[in-house]
Each structure stands twice: as C-alpha cells, then as structure tokens.
XYZ file of C-alpha atoms in Angstrom:
383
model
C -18.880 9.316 -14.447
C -17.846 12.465 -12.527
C -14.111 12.657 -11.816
C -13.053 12.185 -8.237
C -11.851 15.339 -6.792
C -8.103 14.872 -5.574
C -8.441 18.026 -3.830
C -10.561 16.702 -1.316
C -9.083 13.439 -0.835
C -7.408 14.214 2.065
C -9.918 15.682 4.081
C -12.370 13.271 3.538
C -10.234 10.091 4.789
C -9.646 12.511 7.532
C -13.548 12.792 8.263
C -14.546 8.981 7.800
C -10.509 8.524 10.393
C -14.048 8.143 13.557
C -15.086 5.444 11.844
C -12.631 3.138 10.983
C -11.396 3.510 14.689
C -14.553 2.434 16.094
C -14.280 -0.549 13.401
C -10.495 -1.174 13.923
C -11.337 -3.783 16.779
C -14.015 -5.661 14.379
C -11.439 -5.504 11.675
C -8.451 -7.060 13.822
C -10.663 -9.428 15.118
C -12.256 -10.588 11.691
C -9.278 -10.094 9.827
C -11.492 -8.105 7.108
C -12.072 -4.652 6.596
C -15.764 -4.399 7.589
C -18.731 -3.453 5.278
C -18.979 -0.246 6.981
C -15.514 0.769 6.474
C -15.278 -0.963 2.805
C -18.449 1.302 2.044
C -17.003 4.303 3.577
C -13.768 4.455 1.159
C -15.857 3.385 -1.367
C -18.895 6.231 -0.866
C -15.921 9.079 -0.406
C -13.679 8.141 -3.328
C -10.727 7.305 -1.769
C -9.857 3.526 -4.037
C -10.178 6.029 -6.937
C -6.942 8.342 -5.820
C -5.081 7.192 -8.503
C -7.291 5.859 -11.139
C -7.231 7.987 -14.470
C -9.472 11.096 -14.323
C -10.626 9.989 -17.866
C -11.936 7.245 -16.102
C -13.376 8.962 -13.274
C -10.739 8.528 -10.637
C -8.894 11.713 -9.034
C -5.437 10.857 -10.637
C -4.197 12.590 -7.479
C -0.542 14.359 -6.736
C 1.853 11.697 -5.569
C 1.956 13.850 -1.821
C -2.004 13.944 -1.949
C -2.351 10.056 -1.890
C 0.634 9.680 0.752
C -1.288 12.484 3.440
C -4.572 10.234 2.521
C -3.347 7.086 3.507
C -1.328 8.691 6.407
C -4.446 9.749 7.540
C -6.266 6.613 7.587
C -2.953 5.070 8.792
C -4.042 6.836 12.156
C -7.116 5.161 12.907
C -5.941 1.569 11.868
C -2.855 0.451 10.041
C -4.816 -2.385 8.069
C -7.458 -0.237 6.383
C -4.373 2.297 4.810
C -2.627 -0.847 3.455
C -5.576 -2.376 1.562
C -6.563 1.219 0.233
C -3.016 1.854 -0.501
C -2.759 -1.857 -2.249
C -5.991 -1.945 -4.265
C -5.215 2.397 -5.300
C -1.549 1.433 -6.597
C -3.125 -1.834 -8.064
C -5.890 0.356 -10.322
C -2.810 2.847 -11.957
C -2.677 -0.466 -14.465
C -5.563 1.198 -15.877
C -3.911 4.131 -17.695
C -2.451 1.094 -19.691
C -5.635 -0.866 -20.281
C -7.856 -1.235 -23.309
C -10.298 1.667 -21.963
C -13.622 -0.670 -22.408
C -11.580 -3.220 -20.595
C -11.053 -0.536 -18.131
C -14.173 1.129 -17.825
C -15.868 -2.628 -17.173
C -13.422 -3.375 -14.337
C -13.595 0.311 -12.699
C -16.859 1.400 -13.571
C -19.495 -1.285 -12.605
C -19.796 -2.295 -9.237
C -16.850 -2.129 -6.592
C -14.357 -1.388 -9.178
C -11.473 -2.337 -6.243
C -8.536 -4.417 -8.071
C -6.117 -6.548 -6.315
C -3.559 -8.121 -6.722
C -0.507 -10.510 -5.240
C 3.377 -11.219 -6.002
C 4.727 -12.310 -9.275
C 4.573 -16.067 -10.124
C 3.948 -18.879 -12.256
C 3.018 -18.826 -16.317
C 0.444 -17.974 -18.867
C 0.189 -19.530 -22.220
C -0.835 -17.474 -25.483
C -4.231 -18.969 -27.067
C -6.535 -17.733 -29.600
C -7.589 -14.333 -28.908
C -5.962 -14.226 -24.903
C -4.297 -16.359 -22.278
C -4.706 -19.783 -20.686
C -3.508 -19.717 -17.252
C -3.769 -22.295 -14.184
C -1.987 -21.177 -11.169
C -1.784 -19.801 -7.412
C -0.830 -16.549 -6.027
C -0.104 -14.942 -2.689
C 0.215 -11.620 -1.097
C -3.075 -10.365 -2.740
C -3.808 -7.152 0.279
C -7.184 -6.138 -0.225
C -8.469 -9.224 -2.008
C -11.308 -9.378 0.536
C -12.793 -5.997 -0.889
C -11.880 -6.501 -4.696
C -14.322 -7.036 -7.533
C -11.451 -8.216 -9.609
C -8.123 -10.091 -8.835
C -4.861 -9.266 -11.038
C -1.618 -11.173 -11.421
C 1.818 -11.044 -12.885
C 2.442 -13.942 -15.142
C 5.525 -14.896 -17.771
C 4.027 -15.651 -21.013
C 4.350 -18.813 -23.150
C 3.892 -19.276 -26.588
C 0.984 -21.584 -27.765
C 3.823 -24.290 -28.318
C 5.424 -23.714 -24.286
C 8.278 -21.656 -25.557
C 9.098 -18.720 -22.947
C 8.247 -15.260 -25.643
C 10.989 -12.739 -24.845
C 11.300 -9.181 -25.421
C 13.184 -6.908 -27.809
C 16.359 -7.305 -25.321
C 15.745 -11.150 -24.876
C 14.089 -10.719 -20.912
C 10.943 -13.041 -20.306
C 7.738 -11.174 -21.398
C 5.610 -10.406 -18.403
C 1.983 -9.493 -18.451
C -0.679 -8.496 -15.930
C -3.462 -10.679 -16.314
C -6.495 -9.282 -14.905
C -9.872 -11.369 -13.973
C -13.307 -11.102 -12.298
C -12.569 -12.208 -8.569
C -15.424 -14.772 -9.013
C -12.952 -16.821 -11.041
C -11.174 -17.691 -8.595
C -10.794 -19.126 -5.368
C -9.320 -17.568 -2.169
C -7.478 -19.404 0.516
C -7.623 -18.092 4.053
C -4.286 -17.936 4.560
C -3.298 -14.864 6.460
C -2.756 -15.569 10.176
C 0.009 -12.750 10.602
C 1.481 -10.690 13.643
C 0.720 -7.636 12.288
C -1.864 -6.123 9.768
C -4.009 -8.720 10.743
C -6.964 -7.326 9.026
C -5.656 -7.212 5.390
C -6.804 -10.315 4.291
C -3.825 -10.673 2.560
C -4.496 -14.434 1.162
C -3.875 -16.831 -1.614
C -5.944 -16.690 -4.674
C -5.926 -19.550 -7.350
C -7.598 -19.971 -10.968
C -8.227 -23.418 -12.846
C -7.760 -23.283 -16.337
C -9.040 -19.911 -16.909
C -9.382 -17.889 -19.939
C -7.982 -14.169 -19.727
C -9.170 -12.132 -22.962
C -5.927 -9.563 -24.498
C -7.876 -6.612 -23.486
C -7.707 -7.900 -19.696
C -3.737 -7.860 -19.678
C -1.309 -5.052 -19.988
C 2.313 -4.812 -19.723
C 2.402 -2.841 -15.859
C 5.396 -0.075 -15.838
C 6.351 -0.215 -19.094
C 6.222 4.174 -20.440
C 5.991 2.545 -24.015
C 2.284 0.790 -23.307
C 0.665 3.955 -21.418
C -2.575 5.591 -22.747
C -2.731 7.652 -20.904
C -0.157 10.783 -20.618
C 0.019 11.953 -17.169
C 2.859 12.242 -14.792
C 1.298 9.870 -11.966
C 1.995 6.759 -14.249
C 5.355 7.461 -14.947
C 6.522 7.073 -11.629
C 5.368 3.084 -11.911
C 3.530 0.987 -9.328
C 6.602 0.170 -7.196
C 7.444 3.609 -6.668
C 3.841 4.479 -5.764
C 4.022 1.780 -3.340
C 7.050 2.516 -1.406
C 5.577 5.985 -1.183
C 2.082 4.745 -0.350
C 3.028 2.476 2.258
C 5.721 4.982 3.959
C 3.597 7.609 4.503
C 1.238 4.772 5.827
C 3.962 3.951 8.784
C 4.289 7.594 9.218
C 0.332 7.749 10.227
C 0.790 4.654 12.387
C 4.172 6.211 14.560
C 2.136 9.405 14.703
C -1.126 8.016 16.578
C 1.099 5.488 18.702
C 3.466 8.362 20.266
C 0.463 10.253 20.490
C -0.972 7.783 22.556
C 2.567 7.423 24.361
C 1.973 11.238 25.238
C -1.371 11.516 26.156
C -0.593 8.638 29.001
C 2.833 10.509 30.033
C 0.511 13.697 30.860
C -1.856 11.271 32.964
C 0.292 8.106 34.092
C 2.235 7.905 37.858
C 4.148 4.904 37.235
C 3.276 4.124 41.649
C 2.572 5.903 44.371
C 6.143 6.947 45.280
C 6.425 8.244 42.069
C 5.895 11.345 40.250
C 3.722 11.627 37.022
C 5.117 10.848 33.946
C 5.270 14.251 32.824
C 7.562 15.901 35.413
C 10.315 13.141 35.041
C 12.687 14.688 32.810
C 14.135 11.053 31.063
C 10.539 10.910 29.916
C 10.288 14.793 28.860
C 13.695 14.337 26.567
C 12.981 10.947 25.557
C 9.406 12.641 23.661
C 11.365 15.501 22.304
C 14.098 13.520 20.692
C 11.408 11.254 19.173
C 8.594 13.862 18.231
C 12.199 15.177 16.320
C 13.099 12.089 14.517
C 9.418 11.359 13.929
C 9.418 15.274 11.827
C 12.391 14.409 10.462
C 11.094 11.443 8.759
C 8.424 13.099 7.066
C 9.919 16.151 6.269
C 12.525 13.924 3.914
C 10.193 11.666 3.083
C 7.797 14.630 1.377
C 10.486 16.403 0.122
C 11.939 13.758 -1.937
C 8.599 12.949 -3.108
C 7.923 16.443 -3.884
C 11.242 16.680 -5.546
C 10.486 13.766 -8.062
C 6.904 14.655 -8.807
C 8.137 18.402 -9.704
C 11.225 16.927 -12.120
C 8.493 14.850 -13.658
C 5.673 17.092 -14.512
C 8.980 19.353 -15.945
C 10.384 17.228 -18.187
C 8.422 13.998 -17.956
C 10.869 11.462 -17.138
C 11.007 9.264 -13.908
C 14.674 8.138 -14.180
C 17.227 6.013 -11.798
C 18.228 8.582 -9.958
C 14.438 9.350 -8.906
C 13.836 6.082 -8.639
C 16.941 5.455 -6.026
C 15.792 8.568 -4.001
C 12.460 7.244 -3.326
C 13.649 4.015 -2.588
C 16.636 5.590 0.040
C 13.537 7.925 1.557
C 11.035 5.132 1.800
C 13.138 2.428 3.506
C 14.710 4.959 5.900
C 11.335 6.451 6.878
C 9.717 3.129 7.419
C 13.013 2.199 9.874
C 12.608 4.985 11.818
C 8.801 4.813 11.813
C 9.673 1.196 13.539
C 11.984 3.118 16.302
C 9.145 5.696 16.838
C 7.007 2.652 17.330
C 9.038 1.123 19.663
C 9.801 4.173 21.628
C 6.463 4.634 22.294
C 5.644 1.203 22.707
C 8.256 0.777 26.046
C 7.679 4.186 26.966
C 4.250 3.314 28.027
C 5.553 0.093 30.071
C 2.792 -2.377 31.121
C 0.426 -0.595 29.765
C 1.272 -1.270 26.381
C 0.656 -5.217 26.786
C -3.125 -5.134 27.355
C -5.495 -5.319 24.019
C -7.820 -3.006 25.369
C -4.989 0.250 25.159
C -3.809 1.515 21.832
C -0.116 0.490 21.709
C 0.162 -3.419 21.022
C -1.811 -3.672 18.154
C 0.266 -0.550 16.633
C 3.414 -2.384 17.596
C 2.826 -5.599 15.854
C 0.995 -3.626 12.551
C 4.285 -1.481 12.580
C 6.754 -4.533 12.466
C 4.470 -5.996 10.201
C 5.411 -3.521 7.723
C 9.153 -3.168 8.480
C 9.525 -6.882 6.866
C 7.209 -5.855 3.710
C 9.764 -5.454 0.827
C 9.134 -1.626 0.779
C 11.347 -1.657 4.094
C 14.427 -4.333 2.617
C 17.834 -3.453 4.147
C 18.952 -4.198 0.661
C 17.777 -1.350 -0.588
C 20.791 0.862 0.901
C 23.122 -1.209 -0.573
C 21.100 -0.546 -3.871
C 21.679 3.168 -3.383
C 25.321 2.666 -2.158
C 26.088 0.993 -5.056
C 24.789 3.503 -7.276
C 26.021 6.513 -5.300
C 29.703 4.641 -5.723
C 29.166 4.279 -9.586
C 28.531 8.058 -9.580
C 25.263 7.995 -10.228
C-alpha cells in the first residue's frame, strides 16, 4: 500500500471542511458521524496521519496532525475528536506484531478505537482471556476494531508485575464484531462522537493482538512520532482541536457584529466601540493561544528528532501548553458566545452548538486543572 502523504494532510481536511458542515446538523442530530463524512476521512487519508509509513499511513509531523484536526475542528467539533481519537489510537501500531498490524490497518476500515483503562485479562495458552466493559471509546461508531487497556493475570489469578514491581498493562486489541456496544452517550457537548460503552464475553485475544502502548523499549518501529506516546499526542490533538472550534465561533461572533443592530435605537454592532475592543482583546488571546501552543509543540518535536528522547520536561511543557490553550479556547468560546446575545440561543445559528462542544472538551482530562499543579510541582523541584 502507498504511503499517505503527510504533506497534504492538511489541505485536504481543509477541502472535504464543506462537507462535514453541511453534515454537522445530521451528525448532532444522530449522534454519529455520517457515512458521507466517515467515507470522506477515510477516501482522503486523514485516520492514517499517524499510522507508520511502513504501514502505509503518513506518520505525519506532530504540528501537521494538530493544523489537520484544527481544520476539521472548524466545520464541527465532533468529527476532529473521533479523527483525532481513532489517529492517536492507531500509533499502537509501530509496537504491533506487523502481520497483526497490517490485518487490523490494512483490510477494510482499518479505524481503531478505543476507551479508558479498566478491568483484567488473564494469560492463557497462546493469548488472553478477558470478560469485561469499557467506556469512553470516541469513534467506536466508525472503528473496524475496538482496543482496551487491561492489567494482566497470570493463568493462576496472580496480578504479573514488571521489572520495578508496577501491574503489567497491555493493550488488547479485537475485531469490533466481538463485542457489543451500549448506546450510552447522551452528552452536552460532542454529541456526535458516539462515545459509548463497549463490552466482550469471554473472549480470546491472540499475543500478536496486544502490545505494551508507550513503553520506548517495545517500539518497532524507530521514528520520532512514537516517542512522544499516545497521551502526549492527545493533549496536542485535542488542543489544537479547541483552537479550530474558538476560531469558527468568534468568527461567527464577527461576521454578526459587522451585520447585527441590537434595536432600532441602536447603532450596528460594529460602530460600538465595547464591541470593537472586546474582538481585539479576544482575536489577541485567541493568537496567543496558538502561537504557544505550536511553539511548544514545535520545540519538543525538534529536541526529539535531535537527540531522540521525549523526557519530563517535554512531557510537562505539553501538558502546561495543552491545558492552558484549551482554558482559554473555553473563554474565546464564551466571549463569542454572549457577544452575540439572543442570537446565540437558537439551533438554527452557529454559536450554541459550539458552546456546549467547547465545554464538552474543557472537562475531558486533556483540560484537568490538576495539571498546573503537576507542572508547579515540578517547576518547584527544579525541574
């Protein structure tokens, strides 16, 4: 299979951006990416950003899949979180047996998804044994195959531990036929990510199906993308996601100033100065946000390809940029969102959906006040 070209990634979620807005009412309303968006990732490359290029996939630039999903971001907040979900999800591959690999990427869909970490595995002949439920699976609608993280027993129940005595955790990766997925998702925000529950009944994983996810000591393959780790990836992902989503709703916000007379006694929106400095102190912190948000991704990803290490102190900085630039991607949000007044209540204008998707995020763990005092705590040690 031809590699995807991560040069072009960008522009082409920008060209298919038409479609997914005409779709982004079917898709709230649904809760499900439609066929016709699902096809038009799929047809342009866009799940494959971060999939291996020995596999086929782009293996894109950390800054090339955060513009992509930006991008999409625009048109509908949804559709960038199950891309971003299921294109973190497939970087497991570069630690995969490769005919496991090429099997789950490589025939059909090839979309992986998967939900929070949970519950047990037991070691039998020749793979796992595993009964369990899962939730939090984004994108599970659109996979072909389902993923989870599971602690792994010994055949006689014992917990198996590593080399310094922590529970041994394995991704555990299975056709999505195996299992069944509850309808659970009835959220505020992000309404069409079909981010439900997924169970399996005593099902039989095979070893090549599971892989250690994160660890630099199981990776086949050698690039710098999968040294950053999936969590990284998805604080970047999904940042550069709320950045999209604050971009088209104080767009909107504008577009209506330059139009809007609040009544007939009063002037347009555009002429009254509180709403003239009120856009240019947002359009600032709104460029402000990205700019340090890039930066600190470009930072990392040029340390990395240098000396090939993703270390704490890369790992805090991401963490510090992607919580702050989801925050004040939620003030952006909201700026816009009373800016526009009544108009920002009806369904039919482009504000309260944008409002709910961007709050939506804020309490995703990517956006965890507890992540400052993480880097507070570490900037005190001297680190």
């Amino acid at each position: 299979m031809n590699a995807t070209d991560a040069a072009g990634l960008v522009e082409r979620a920008r060209a298919i951006v038409p479609i997914i807005a005409r779709e982004a009412d079917e898709i709230e309303r649904t809760r499900r990416l439609t066929p016709v968006v699902v096809n038009a990732l799929i047809d342009n490359g866009l799940y494959r950003a971060l999939l291996p290029q020995s596999l086929g996939g782009a293996e894109a630039p950390i800054d090339i899949f955060m513009q992509m999903l930006e991008e999409i971001a625009k048109a509908d907040a949804s559709t960038a979180w199950c891309l971003g979900q299921c294109s973190v999800c497939a970087m497991i591959a570069a630690s995969l047996d490769r005919d496991a690999a090429q099997e789950i990427f490589n025939e059909g869909r090839g979309i992986l998804a998967w939900g929070a970490i949970a519950h047990e595995a037991r070691a039998v002949a020749g793979g796992y044994r595993v009964t369990a439920r899962w939730d939090f699976a984004s994108g599970s609608r659109q996979a072909s195959w389902l993923g989870a993280h599971v602690r792994i027993l010994s055949a006689d129940g014992a917990p198996r531990k590593n080399a310094d005595g922590s529970p041994e955790v394995r991704t555990i990766l299975f056709p999505a036929a195996s299992a069944t997925l509850h309808d659970v998702w009835q959220a505020i925000g992000l309404a069409g990510t079909g981010t439900d529950s997924y169970e399996v009944n005593d099902l039989f994983v095979p070893e090549r199906f599971t892989a250690f996810r994160d660890v630099p000591s199981g990776l086949r393959e050698t690039g710098p993308l999968y040294r950053i780790g999936t969590g990284a990836a998805f604080s970047l992902g999904f940042a550069a996601a709320s950045l999209g989503l604050a971009r088209a709703t104080l767009d909107a916000a504008i577009a209506l100033a330059r139009e809007k007379r609040p009544s007939l006694a009063a002037g347009a929106m555009r002429d009254n100065g509180a709403v003239q400095g009120l856009i240019g102190r947002t359009e600032g912190d709104l460029r402000a946000a990205r700019a340090y948000l890039y930066a600190t991704a470009t930072a990392m990803w040029c340390d990395l390809c240098a000396t090939g290490e993703f270390g704490a102190a890369h790992r805090s900085a991401v963490r510090l940029a992607a919580t702050w630039t989801i925050h004040q991607s939620t003030k952006v949000v909201d700026t816009a969102y009373h800016m526009a007044g009544a108009t920002a209540v009806f369904r039919s204008n482009p504000f309260e959906r944008r409002f709910r998707d961007m709050h939506a995020i804020a309490q995703q763990i990517q956006a965890r006040d507890t992540h400052y005092e993480d880097v507070g705590k570490a900037i005190l040690a001297g680190g």
